[in-house]
């Protein structure tokens, strides 16, 4: 009897599958299924055990769909612009593209060792000029349609990194990466007008299959509010509660508004809701009239009203608003209770406001896509002609920002100084680069390019082929990724897709039909895995010791997929033992015969099929274990039954499944075999349904849980028991699944 030796089996099959190109998606072929997993940032540390969870999960979906006869698109690539690589370059002087190459080579090797069924022929890398040529092209289209613009923006500024930060990069008032307190600065920035899409980004969530939690996150970020604008003298306030106007006892305004109205600086700074621990304010001395009752109200400048939202001014109603109440108590302002409510539009007009701000799209960094415009003293901002794309990153000597906080690109005169494409006069390139979010905002389309699209210079002609492929494969049928990307990445890529949809380049307004998110894998003991804590589990070692199939199985078994779970070195032996037992079961396979307990297998097929769809991988594996236990009690296992068991084990543990498939004498690769369907009913699957004809119960039929209406109807029509009541054709049929069927003839 041979022993289970994953080291031998796994490499062998990985090579064989690659040779056979089993996982290649076919352009234009029917019954497409696009399974997408967020592509990784190829860090220097390599893949860690946490990554394996999501990739294995989508691999299971992709494998199942293939054997269900789908033309599966399951691609992978690298989201490779990013700060760690740039910081490494700053420290060591090693060019980011060199480091990226090394890191992606390592990630690729690691992915392959896990037996993930990616179509490697479609691999993309956001830092490849052939790729970012298109990121730049999309930027130019946004520019052409007025959705990219340059404006002075108050930005969060990290004085240490000398870089503008997006709101989400500011954590508790500090720079997310270096911890320095963030300052506000005015700086010319490229902006993308995502707010023009706010309503669609909000509303279209109705049409996609995302978890409620994710929809709520998206909606909160967009922050749609229906309210009213009401004039209190010269000050216009925004309120969602115009009904409370008779309870207003003062008006509170943002510092910027106070400065505009009085010319004075009151030394008050706005804080976000999170930052705001203590309410502070100063009486400006101004008084304005409440239009509801003519009362004169004092105007205070406060730290809890922001200039960025609504009108930057509020009517304060201490009786009904907690923040106003706190403020009123502290500064002895009146609190009026039991006032009379007003109608919604009695004193102002209805408006809709969004919290969403335009997207600050500039970074003063090296390692990003150069923004493809040229500044000409005579012509202004001139887009780089499409034929001149990509604008490649120049080689630089130093990767740090300049003294004035400009990007390192500004220190390469040969690159910066160009001729204006419009007038031919001397002009300068834009030196800002795009943020890390750019490349991932459209990568699901990049996979669909014919490789020609990447090699040839830009021209509309070349787009045709890709657009056909976009039409064929889009939208993404199932997108899985981390919880931490369900707000911004999802929002940004939905925005770009909607824009491309408006340009008639993609077939649907939403890029992702369905989104799921996996929970984190924590380190042993429950802490977050991180390099600094030295608690990272390296999958390479697990693969070496236990095999990839064991690692895959373990990560899927470890707990409910959407919840965070802690790694446990003691538990990994469980899945390994299970696979050893499955391996030994193959010895009992005989060409013919029958199982003494066939129901277990049928139930297992049914359960595993359903559990994969709901990502209940842990319960699917439990059921596979129950089935294997039952097989152990059998004297012999018929070949066809064991083959069906292998077919449902295969998405989880593809190597051992293939090995045993061959061993028991099945033909071809098992990954080209068909997904089995449960044939017979287990005792629990059988149910009785009452049959009512013209209002009278005429008996019951025996069927199975979840049977289709069509099938039930056929059974009734062909049953002698009911035929005599069906004196004329069926007019109407009402089927309450698993309970009753009511027929009118
Ligand atoms: C009077 C009032 C009475 C309010 C009441 C609330 C409750 P949303 O849109 O749901 O977040 N507000 C308006 N602009 C603001 C700004 N720039 N900074 C801080 N707060 C602002 O909430 C809108 C409500 O937040 C508005 O309705 C306003 O306070 C405040 F019982 O007006 B309300
Ligand atoms: Zn010019």
XYZ file of C-alpha atoms and ligand atoms in Angstrom:
779
model
C 0.000 0.000 0.000
C 1.480 3.350 -1.065
C 1.658 6.255 1.338
C 0.200 9.723 0.830
C 3.113 11.926 -0.205
C 1.917 15.406 -1.242
C 5.429 16.586 -2.128
C 5.480 14.117 -4.998
C 1.899 14.433 -6.113
C 1.445 18.182 -6.066
C 4.347 19.336 -8.241
C 3.569 16.605 -10.735
C -0.034 17.648 -11.255
C 0.710 21.353 -11.281
C 3.047 20.789 -14.209
C 0.599 18.531 -15.986
C -2.311 20.988 -15.638
C -0.189 23.839 -16.876
C 0.885 21.799 -19.906
C -2.723 20.964 -20.704
C -3.809 24.616 -20.285
C -6.798 23.426 -18.307
C -7.582 26.812 -16.857
C -7.511 28.946 -19.941
C -10.551 31.141 -20.447
C -11.609 31.209 -24.064
C -12.316 34.572 -25.684
C -15.785 34.690 -27.145
C -16.875 31.254 -25.945
C -20.389 30.930 -24.555
C -21.563 30.316 -21.007
C -18.957 32.617 -19.515
C -18.330 32.874 -15.822
C -16.098 35.614 -14.478
C -14.702 34.772 -11.032
C -12.532 37.532 -9.631
C -10.397 37.737 -6.554
C -8.746 41.005 -5.522
C -5.221 41.030 -6.872
C -2.453 41.345 -4.308
C 0.122 43.982 -3.633
C 3.370 42.046 -4.131
C 5.154 42.938 -0.933
C 8.684 41.928 -0.095
C 7.487 39.611 2.651
C 5.699 37.362 0.205
C 2.333 35.740 0.576
C 1.176 35.032 4.085
C -1.331 32.519 5.359
C -4.065 35.160 5.503
C -3.918 35.653 1.735
C -4.470 31.972 1.101
C -8.026 32.040 2.439
C -9.614 34.292 -0.165
C -7.685 32.869 -3.104
C -8.576 29.299 -2.191
C -12.225 30.261 -1.800
C -12.464 31.773 -5.273
C -10.467 28.849 -6.642
C -13.139 26.526 -5.268
C -15.866 28.550 -6.999
C -13.897 28.651 -10.270
C -13.197 24.915 -10.196
C -16.808 24.073 -9.492
C -18.033 26.304 -12.323
C -15.601 24.745 -14.794
C -16.900 21.264 -14.110
C -20.419 22.672 -14.419
C -19.541 23.460 -18.027
C -18.754 27.167 -17.752
C -16.100 29.038 -19.712
C -14.459 30.350 -16.563
C -12.389 33.520 -16.437
C -10.281 33.350 -13.277
C -7.337 35.705 -13.710
C -4.623 37.111 -11.499
C -2.179 39.993 -11.527
C -0.293 42.467 -9.401
C -1.392 45.752 -7.885
C 2.203 46.803 -7.692
C 2.360 50.578 -7.247
C 2.616 51.205 -3.569
C 4.422 52.813 -0.725
C 6.436 49.936 0.750
C 8.274 49.484 -2.555
C 8.843 53.225 -2.854
C 10.042 53.519 0.733
C 12.377 50.621 0.122
C 13.751 52.467 -2.905
C 14.236 55.607 -0.835
C 16.163 53.625 1.745
C 18.254 51.430 -0.524
C 18.345 53.235 -3.861
C 17.137 50.073 -5.615
C 14.734 50.918 -8.418
C 11.096 50.075 -7.599
C 10.584 48.189 -10.853
C 13.476 45.866 -10.007
C 12.064 45.179 -6.550
C 8.615 44.652 -8.019
C 9.950 42.086 -10.470
C 11.579 40.139 -7.685
C 8.493 40.264 -5.494
C 6.071 39.249 -8.215
C 8.306 36.330 -9.185
C 8.090 35.131 -5.617
C 4.314 35.628 -5.345
C 3.788 33.789 -8.636
C 5.810 30.841 -7.443
C 3.873 30.782 -4.179
C 0.484 30.948 -5.898
C 1.474 28.138 -8.209
C 2.559 25.966 -5.307
C -0.974 26.244 -3.890
C -2.537 24.735 -7.000
C -4.682 27.809 -7.711
C -6.364 27.477 -11.088
C -5.567 30.909 -12.505
C -5.409 31.564 -16.216
C -1.797 32.708 -16.119
C -1.822 33.819 -19.749
C -3.788 36.889 -18.604
C -1.466 38.031 -15.844
C -1.241 41.818 -15.539
C 0.895 44.216 -13.565
C -0.311 47.773 -12.892
C 3.264 49.107 -13.009
C 3.961 47.726 -16.450
C 4.012 50.678 -18.902
C 1.850 48.560 -21.226
C -0.708 48.502 -18.440
C -0.496 52.047 -17.183
C -0.708 53.346 -20.718
C -4.406 52.459 -20.395
C -4.726 53.885 -16.900
C -3.433 57.125 -18.398
C -5.767 56.751 -21.359
C -8.758 56.490 -19.044
C -7.533 59.583 -17.199
C -7.463 61.474 -20.498
C -11.053 60.444 -21.211
C -12.061 61.683 -17.757
C -10.255 64.934 -18.504
C -11.970 65.255 -21.857
C -15.364 64.884 -20.200
C -14.699 67.425 -17.486
C -14.372 64.824 -14.749
C -10.686 65.465 -14.056
C -9.774 68.989 -13.050
C -7.115 70.851 -11.162
C -8.120 72.874 -8.147
C -6.755 74.350 -4.959
C -7.881 71.960 -2.367
C -7.498 71.953 1.365
C -5.721 68.720 1.780
C -4.400 66.699 4.638
C -0.681 67.168 4.542
C 1.878 64.968 6.203
C 4.814 67.265 7.044
C 7.167 64.292 7.369
C 6.283 62.363 4.203
C 5.608 65.661 2.378
C 2.604 64.180 0.714
C -1.049 64.994 0.402
C -3.225 62.413 2.074
C -6.715 61.288 1.242
C -9.136 61.326 4.186
C -8.917 57.591 4.537
C -5.157 57.850 4.979
C -5.606 59.965 8.076
C -6.134 57.858 11.170
C -7.014 59.720 14.367
C -5.531 62.900 12.992
C -2.244 61.249 12.133
C -0.586 60.041 8.943
C -1.554 56.429 8.445
C 1.956 55.313 7.633
C 4.290 57.380 9.786
C 2.080 58.549 12.657
C 2.982 62.250 12.305
C 0.109 64.636 13.161
C -1.484 65.747 9.921
C -1.692 69.414 8.926
C -4.110 71.153 6.595
C -2.648 72.751 3.503
C -3.856 74.423 0.395
C -2.365 72.838 -2.670
C -3.164 72.577 -6.358
C -4.309 69.037 -6.874
C -5.789 66.932 -9.600
C -9.299 65.975 -8.638
C -11.759 63.440 -10.060
C -15.391 64.468 -9.943
C -16.770 61.323 -8.369
C -19.498 63.457 -6.764
C -21.142 63.735 -10.190
C -21.839 60.017 -9.835
C -22.939 60.146 -6.186
C -26.606 59.471 -6.857
C -25.969 56.575 -9.221
C -23.361 55.074 -6.904
C -25.957 55.258 -4.148
C -28.970 54.061 -6.070
C -27.470 51.283 -8.175
C -26.572 49.373 -5.046
C -30.191 48.225 -5.204
C -29.331 46.118 -8.242
C -26.236 44.263 -7.035
C -25.790 41.249 -4.828
C -23.519 42.569 -2.069
C -23.837 41.715 1.617
C -26.024 44.279 3.411
C -23.041 45.262 5.503
C -21.130 46.277 2.380
C -24.056 48.208 0.921
C -24.384 50.098 4.192
C -20.672 50.954 4.141
C -20.944 52.233 0.579
C -24.055 54.260 1.375
C -22.523 55.716 4.529
C -19.499 56.840 2.600
C -21.662 58.466 -0.067
C -23.731 59.930 2.780
C -26.888 60.987 1.024
C -29.126 63.286 3.088
C -32.424 64.847 2.202
C -32.837 68.131 3.940
C -33.635 71.786 3.500
C -31.681 74.983 3.065
C -33.102 77.828 5.084
C -31.951 81.445 5.207
C -31.291 82.865 8.634
C -30.654 86.398 7.496
C -27.480 86.252 5.385
C -26.571 82.823 6.661
C -27.922 79.810 4.840
C -28.128 76.673 6.990
C -28.526 73.062 5.945
C -30.777 70.895 8.074
C -32.296 67.461 7.812
C -34.825 68.485 10.467
C -36.542 71.655 9.245
C -39.448 70.639 11.469
C -37.361 71.680 14.499
C -36.901 75.300 13.411
C -38.998 76.708 16.283
C -36.557 75.070 18.685
C -33.472 76.757 17.198
C -31.708 78.906 19.796
C -28.488 79.820 18.015
C -26.732 79.427 14.668
C -23.410 77.588 14.505
C -20.947 78.078 11.680
C -17.659 76.622 10.471
C -14.437 78.668 11.038
C -14.032 79.329 7.307
C -17.534 80.787 7.092
C -16.863 82.944 10.153
C -13.735 84.287 8.521
C -15.653 85.120 5.366
C -18.402 86.928 7.273
C -16.282 88.859 9.765
C -12.764 88.823 8.328
C -11.615 87.557 11.707
C -9.818 84.395 12.691
C -11.351 83.022 15.890
C -8.699 80.368 16.461
C -11.226 77.548 16.123
C -10.484 74.478 14.005
C -13.036 72.032 12.684
C -12.793 68.494 13.980
C -14.399 65.419 12.518
C -17.023 63.643 14.553
C -14.468 61.067 15.584
C -11.857 63.611 16.622
C -14.338 65.816 18.437
C -14.008 65.146 22.154
C -14.825 68.589 23.458
C -17.090 71.178 21.876
C -15.569 74.608 21.714
C -16.770 77.857 20.170
C -16.755 81.635 20.236
C -19.637 84.083 19.913
C -18.992 86.023 16.697
C -21.176 88.901 17.885
C -23.355 88.545 14.792
C -27.076 88.121 15.144
C -29.436 86.656 12.541
C -33.191 86.347 12.299
C -34.966 83.001 12.636
C -37.427 83.133 9.692
C -39.944 81.023 11.591
C -40.573 83.322 14.549
C -38.551 86.450 13.874
C -36.328 85.880 16.900
C -32.766 87.206 16.732
C -30.271 84.396 17.316
C -26.572 84.669 18.171
C -24.077 83.221 15.696
C -21.308 81.078 17.147
C -18.244 79.754 15.406
C -17.752 76.158 16.539
C -15.433 73.219 16.083
C -18.135 70.694 15.203
C -19.503 72.198 11.997
C -17.491 71.578 8.878
C -17.251 73.844 5.866
C -17.179 70.799 3.588
C -20.714 69.708 4.216
C -24.056 71.270 3.502
C -23.660 75.047 3.720
C -21.121 74.999 6.540
C -23.764 76.499 8.830
C -26.463 74.985 11.004
C -29.405 76.051 13.059
C -28.706 74.621 16.474
C -31.608 72.882 18.214
C -30.327 71.892 21.668
C -33.606 70.235 22.625
C -33.305 67.673 19.843
C -29.687 67.443 18.806
C -27.117 65.959 21.159
C -24.180 67.984 19.863
C -26.103 71.249 20.105
C -27.311 70.307 23.571
C -23.786 69.671 24.777
C -22.677 72.981 23.338
C -25.616 74.948 24.758
C -25.068 73.562 28.239
C -21.399 74.376 28.173
C -21.922 77.986 26.990
C -25.201 78.673 28.783
C -27.236 79.091 25.635
C -31.007 78.640 25.880
C -32.613 75.242 25.395
C -36.227 75.508 24.274
C -38.340 72.414 24.747
C -41.961 71.816 23.677
C -41.775 74.094 20.654
C -44.187 73.535 17.766
C -42.994 71.567 14.747
C -42.901 73.088 11.273
C -43.672 71.568 7.882
C -40.726 70.368 5.770
C -40.665 73.173 3.241
C -42.342 75.940 5.231
C -39.235 78.112 5.482
C -36.747 76.794 2.958
C -36.338 74.599 -0.073
C -35.683 70.898 -0.254
C -32.143 69.852 -1.215
C -30.196 66.626 -1.402
C -26.659 66.591 -0.034
C -23.918 64.002 -0.192
C -21.002 63.637 2.179
C -18.915 62.221 -0.647
C -16.167 64.615 -1.790
C -14.345 64.716 -5.085
C -11.424 62.344 -5.198
C -7.997 63.943 -4.696
C -6.091 62.223 -7.446
C -2.594 63.747 -7.146
C 0.352 62.361 -5.269
C 3.797 63.946 -5.067
C 5.396 60.539 -5.344
C 7.620 58.641 -7.703
C 6.059 55.207 -7.771
C 2.768 55.881 -9.521
C 1.405 56.523 -12.996
C 2.538 59.948 -14.291
C -0.507 62.129 -14.909
C -0.394 62.566 -18.692
C -0.721 66.304 -19.180
C 1.602 69.112 -20.190
C 1.533 72.667 -18.867
C 2.111 75.289 -21.505
C 2.457 78.984 -20.616
C 0.331 79.857 -23.650
C -2.111 76.984 -24.040
C -2.616 76.051 -20.411
C -3.236 72.415 -19.592
C -2.712 70.284 -22.689
C -3.418 66.541 -22.647
C -0.603 64.303 -23.869
C -1.732 63.065 -27.322
C -2.994 59.485 -27.105
C -0.387 58.328 -29.587
C 2.349 59.412 -27.175
C 1.112 57.210 -24.349
C 2.403 55.798 -22.148
C 4.163 58.644 -20.400
C 6.800 56.443 -18.849
C 8.326 56.988 -15.446
C 11.831 58.395 -15.947
C 14.855 57.008 -14.195
C 15.701 59.150 -11.196
C 18.712 59.343 -8.908
C 16.721 59.907 -5.745
C 13.262 58.701 -4.879
C 12.524 61.328 -2.245
C 10.360 64.372 -2.842
C 12.014 67.659 -3.580
C 12.671 70.366 -0.993
C 9.406 72.054 -1.953
C 7.420 68.865 -1.635
C 7.120 68.181 -5.358
C 7.365 64.663 -6.698
C 10.854 63.293 -7.537
C 9.860 63.547 -11.198
C 10.303 67.320 -10.903
C 14.037 66.771 -10.456
C 14.541 65.317 -13.960
C 14.732 68.366 -16.283
C 15.181 66.219 -19.390
C 11.884 64.546 -18.671
C 10.027 67.618 -17.451
C 10.895 70.009 -20.290
C 9.005 69.200 -23.466
C 7.458 70.903 -26.421
C 3.819 71.843 -26.117
C 1.865 69.404 -28.285
C -0.443 72.233 -29.298
C 1.792 75.234 -30.099
C 5.259 73.669 -30.114
C 6.548 76.158 -27.569
C 8.505 75.230 -24.456
C 6.307 73.535 -21.864
C 6.544 71.324 -18.798
C 5.173 67.941 -17.922
C 2.909 67.463 -14.951
C 5.023 65.867 -12.233
C 2.249 64.576 -9.985
C 1.524 60.879 -10.127
C -1.724 59.007 -9.576
C -2.739 57.465 -6.248
C -2.445 53.732 -5.565
C -6.136 53.326 -6.238
C -5.844 54.124 -9.959
C -4.619 50.821 -11.370
C -7.101 48.763 -9.385
C -10.022 50.868 -10.551
C -10.150 49.081 -13.894
C -7.995 45.941 -13.607
C -10.896 43.552 -14.107
C -10.970 44.889 -17.691
C -7.222 44.617 -18.216
C -7.447 40.844 -17.875
C -9.792 40.793 -20.847
C -7.348 42.464 -23.210
C -5.985 40.508 -26.036
C -2.265 40.803 -25.425
C -2.137 42.908 -28.582
C -3.960 45.614 -26.669
C -0.954 45.903 -24.431
C 1.720 45.820 -27.097
C 0.432 48.081 -29.822
C 0.396 51.836 -29.649
C -2.900 53.359 -28.686
C -5.441 53.775 -31.380
C -9.152 53.393 -31.373
C -8.810 50.513 -33.808
C -7.105 48.402 -31.233
C -9.899 48.962 -28.796
C -12.382 47.039 -30.854
C -11.115 43.644 -29.941
C -10.961 44.401 -26.262
C -14.381 45.997 -26.227
C -15.819 42.832 -27.709
C -14.198 40.910 -24.944
C -15.460 43.374 -22.346
C -18.936 42.811 -23.700
C -18.447 39.095 -23.576
C -17.050 38.623 -20.088
C -18.384 41.597 -18.169
C -19.831 41.999 -15.654
C -17.800 40.096 -13.107
C -20.099 37.349 -11.828
C -18.525 36.924 -8.436
C -15.942 39.161 -6.774
C -14.331 38.236 -3.489
C -11.899 40.317 -1.507
C -10.969 41.689 1.879
C -13.325 43.561 4.178
C -10.914 46.489 4.149
C -11.589 47.151 0.461
C -15.355 47.184 0.545
C -15.554 50.951 0.890
C -13.065 52.818 -1.252
C -11.736 50.387 -3.828
C -15.263 49.207 -4.512
C -16.563 52.763 -4.809
C -13.716 53.969 -7.017
C -13.920 51.046 -9.417
C -17.702 51.335 -9.596
C -17.226 55.003 -10.486
C -14.733 54.258 -13.284
C -16.915 51.501 -14.619
C -19.934 53.807 -14.731
C -17.897 56.383 -16.601
C -16.680 53.745 -19.093
C -20.256 52.568 -19.423
C -21.309 56.093 -20.328
C -18.580 56.022 -22.999
C -20.122 52.764 -24.288
C -16.960 50.792 -23.605
C -18.408 48.300 -21.134
C -21.792 46.627 -21.272
C -23.085 47.211 -17.748
C -23.163 50.160 -15.431
C -22.118 48.034 -12.454
C -18.861 46.055 -12.744
C -19.556 43.397 -10.117
C -22.759 41.395 -9.928
C -21.930 39.813 -6.628
C -19.436 40.656 -3.933
C -18.340 38.652 -0.936
C -15.675 39.258 1.669
C -13.598 36.880 3.726
C -12.638 37.370 7.336
C -9.021 37.812 8.355
C -6.800 35.007 9.446
C -5.187 36.095 12.679
C -1.971 34.855 14.156
C -1.892 32.121 16.725
C -3.570 33.551 19.841
C -5.678 36.084 17.953
C -3.360 39.039 17.221
C -3.173 40.513 13.729
C -0.405 38.937 11.646
C 2.348 41.447 11.051
C 5.978 41.548 10.243
C 6.812 43.710 13.256
C 5.218 41.220 15.639
C 7.067 38.381 13.945
C 3.947 36.228 13.951
C 3.415 35.749 10.218
C 2.647 32.229 9.078
C 4.502 31.551 5.867
C 2.495 29.285 3.579
C 5.690 27.943 1.980
C 6.559 26.138 5.179
C 3.087 24.684 5.585
C 3.123 23.471 1.986
C 6.507 21.877 2.576
C 5.499 20.139 5.792
C 1.886 19.194 5.114
C 1.191 19.840 1.431
C -0.878 22.457 -0.390
C -4.063 20.381 -0.228
C -3.846 20.258 3.564
C -3.256 24.006 3.774
C -6.209 24.721 1.481
C -8.475 22.384 3.383
C -7.351 23.710 6.729
C -8.014 27.328 5.803
C -11.457 26.484 4.514
C -12.256 24.378 7.564
C -10.934 26.740 10.220
C -14.213 28.634 10.730
C -17.079 30.508 9.068
C -15.673 32.183 5.978
C -16.732 35.730 6.700
C -15.453 35.723 10.272
C -11.959 36.378 11.544
C -10.254 33.278 12.906
C -6.951 32.581 14.582
C -4.412 30.221 13.089
C -3.745 27.110 15.122
C -0.669 24.997 14.460
C -2.150 22.154 16.480
C -5.239 21.887 14.319
C -3.618 21.669 10.908
C -2.889 18.006 11.461
C -6.658 17.275 11.346
C -7.133 18.006 7.630
C -3.850 16.225 6.892
C -5.099 13.035 8.619
C -8.360 13.308 6.740
C -6.511 13.365 3.419
C -4.396 10.386 4.487
C -7.584 8.469 5.176
C -9.066 9.442 1.825
C -5.847 8.281 0.180
C -6.142 4.908 1.916
C -9.791 4.557 0.876
C -8.711 4.260 -2.751
C -7.373 0.780 -1.906
C -10.944 -0.383 -1.355
C -12.211 0.696 -4.758
C -13.637 -2.056 -6.952
C -14.921 -1.676 -10.532
C -18.478 -2.688 -9.670
C -20.828 -3.326 -6.781
C -22.848 -1.000 -4.660
C -22.552 0.847 -1.371
C -24.419 -0.480 1.646
C -25.179 3.097 2.686
C -25.557 5.041 -0.557
C -27.642 7.872 0.920
C -24.678 9.445 2.671
C -22.865 10.039 -0.594
C -25.946 11.562 -2.227
C -26.513 13.795 0.747
C -22.865 14.815 0.682
C -23.026 15.726 -2.983
C -26.122 17.788 -2.342
C -24.713 19.520 0.705
C -21.288 20.260 -0.729
C -22.907 21.646 -3.899
C -25.072 24.014 -1.876
C -22.503 24.928 0.739
C -19.993 26.063 -1.880
C -22.602 28.493 -3.234
C -23.112 30.037 0.191
C -19.381 29.909 0.974
C -20.106 27.612 3.920
C -16.874 25.818 3.209
C -16.380 24.576 6.751
C -19.680 22.701 6.820
C -19.030 21.282 3.347
C -15.754 19.830 4.601
C -17.439 18.386 7.706
C -19.851 16.603 5.417
C -16.980 15.267 3.265
C -15.489 13.892 6.477
C -18.772 12.217 7.435
C -18.900 10.623 4.012
C -15.322 9.371 4.296
C -16.185 7.833 7.693
C -19.053 6.015 6.116
C -16.801 4.788 3.268
C -14.433 3.392 5.861
C -17.199 1.153 7.132
C -17.881 -0.227 3.656
C -16.154 -3.388 2.569
C -15.651 -2.142 -0.950
C -16.336 1.123 -2.691
C -17.598 1.006 -6.267
C -15.382 2.971 -8.633
C -18.167 5.235 -9.873
C -19.130 6.210 -6.327
C -15.599 6.993 -5.268
C -15.156 9.018 -8.446
C -18.188 11.129 -7.530
C -16.754 11.677 -4.075
C -13.449 12.784 -5.615
C -15.279 15.179 -7.898
C -16.703 17.134 -4.958
C -13.475 16.942 -2.985
C -11.505 18.288 -5.958
C -12.231 22.029 -5.563
C -10.867 21.884 -2.028
C -7.976 19.481 -2.547
C -7.337 19.331 -6.289
C -4.033 17.445 -6.257
C -4.984 14.416 -4.193
C -8.302 14.221 -6.023
C -6.543 14.059 -9.386
C -4.025 11.524 -8.139
C -6.709 9.174 -6.855
C -8.860 9.701 -9.931
C -6.056 8.262 -12.015
C -5.290 5.598 -9.480
C -8.800 4.124 -9.533
C -8.655 4.028 -13.317
C -10.739 7.024 -14.406
C -9.962 8.628 -17.754
C -8.753 12.142 -18.537
C -8.131 14.912 -16.031
C -10.740 14.966 -13.330
C -10.838 18.729 -13.583
C -12.488 18.289 -16.939
C -15.055 15.851 -15.562
C -18.626 16.862 -14.837
C -19.881 18.143 -11.492
C -22.007 15.312 -10.027
C -25.654 15.715 -9.097
C -27.249 13.924 -6.178
C -29.202 11.043 -7.631
C -31.203 9.397 -4.946
C -32.811 10.890 -1.970
C -31.443 10.544 1.439
C -34.140 9.759 3.999
C -34.159 13.395 5.038
C -34.529 14.752 1.540
C -37.867 12.982 0.951
C -41.032 14.907 1.695
C -44.747 14.675 1.068
C -46.666 17.492 -0.533
C -50.460 17.857 -0.388
C -52.159 18.122 -3.773
C -55.279 20.257 -3.964
C -57.409 20.255 -7.090
C -60.180 22.832 -7.434
C -60.135 23.446 -3.717
C -60.163 19.842 -2.505
C -57.184 17.890 -1.213
C -56.958 14.784 -3.397
C -53.903 13.136 -1.890
C -50.163 13.608 -1.501
C -47.126 13.116 -3.721
C -43.722 12.052 -2.561
C -40.933 14.209 -3.747
C -37.770 15.887 -2.555
C -36.947 19.110 -0.823
C -36.724 22.132 -3.150
C -38.230 20.405 -6.173
C -39.145 22.713 -9.064
C -42.711 23.573 -9.931
C -42.220 22.172 -13.423
C -41.224 18.778 -12.047
C -44.111 18.688 -9.553
C -46.559 19.478 -12.321
C -45.191 16.643 -14.486
C -45.457 14.206 -11.593
C -49.085 15.118 -10.928
C -50.061 15.011 -14.594
C -48.570 11.583 -15.068
C -49.911 10.075 -11.845
C -52.990 7.789 -12.261
C -54.050 8.840 -8.757
C -54.637 12.421 -9.869
C -55.385 11.970 -13.571
C -59.077 11.322 -12.941
C -59.457 14.777 -11.368
C -57.706 16.528 -14.175
C -60.719 16.511 -16.431
C -59.581 19.530 -18.418
C -56.217 21.270 -18.960
C -54.628 22.993 -15.961
C -55.563 26.669 -15.823
C -53.565 27.737 -12.840
C -51.046 26.211 -10.487
C -49.923 27.631 -7.164
C -46.981 25.861 -5.609
C -45.837 26.556 -2.070
C -42.482 24.760 -2.057
C -42.265 21.768 0.258
C -45.869 22.262 1.505
C -48.768 22.260 -0.896
C -49.623 22.514 -4.543
C -52.971 23.910 -5.579
C -54.356 23.347 -9.070
C -57.306 24.888 -10.848
C -58.664 23.161 -13.938
C -31.174 71.046 12.858
C -31.278 69.714 13.512
C -32.137 69.342 14.540
C -30.417 68.821 12.975
C -32.097 68.028 14.983
C -30.314 67.523 13.384
C -31.164 67.139 14.410
P -26.727 64.326 8.206
O -26.858 64.926 6.828
O -27.737 63.250 8.428
O -25.365 63.957 8.574
N -25.271 69.680 9.975
C -25.554 70.260 8.794
N -24.436 70.696 8.175
C -23.416 70.389 8.998
C -22.007 70.586 8.912
N -21.437 71.202 7.870
N -21.215 70.134 9.916
C -21.786 69.524 10.982
N -23.107 69.323 11.117
C -23.920 69.739 10.134
O -27.107 65.465 9.281
C -27.452 66.740 8.917
C -27.622 67.488 10.205
O -26.331 67.746 10.736
C -28.314 68.813 10.002
O -29.645 68.849 10.550
C -27.525 69.756 10.897
O -28.198 69.683 12.150
C -26.171 69.118 10.990
F -32.902 67.646 15.935
O -30.262 70.827 11.740
B -29.619 69.503 11.845
Zn 1.238 75.581 -25.971
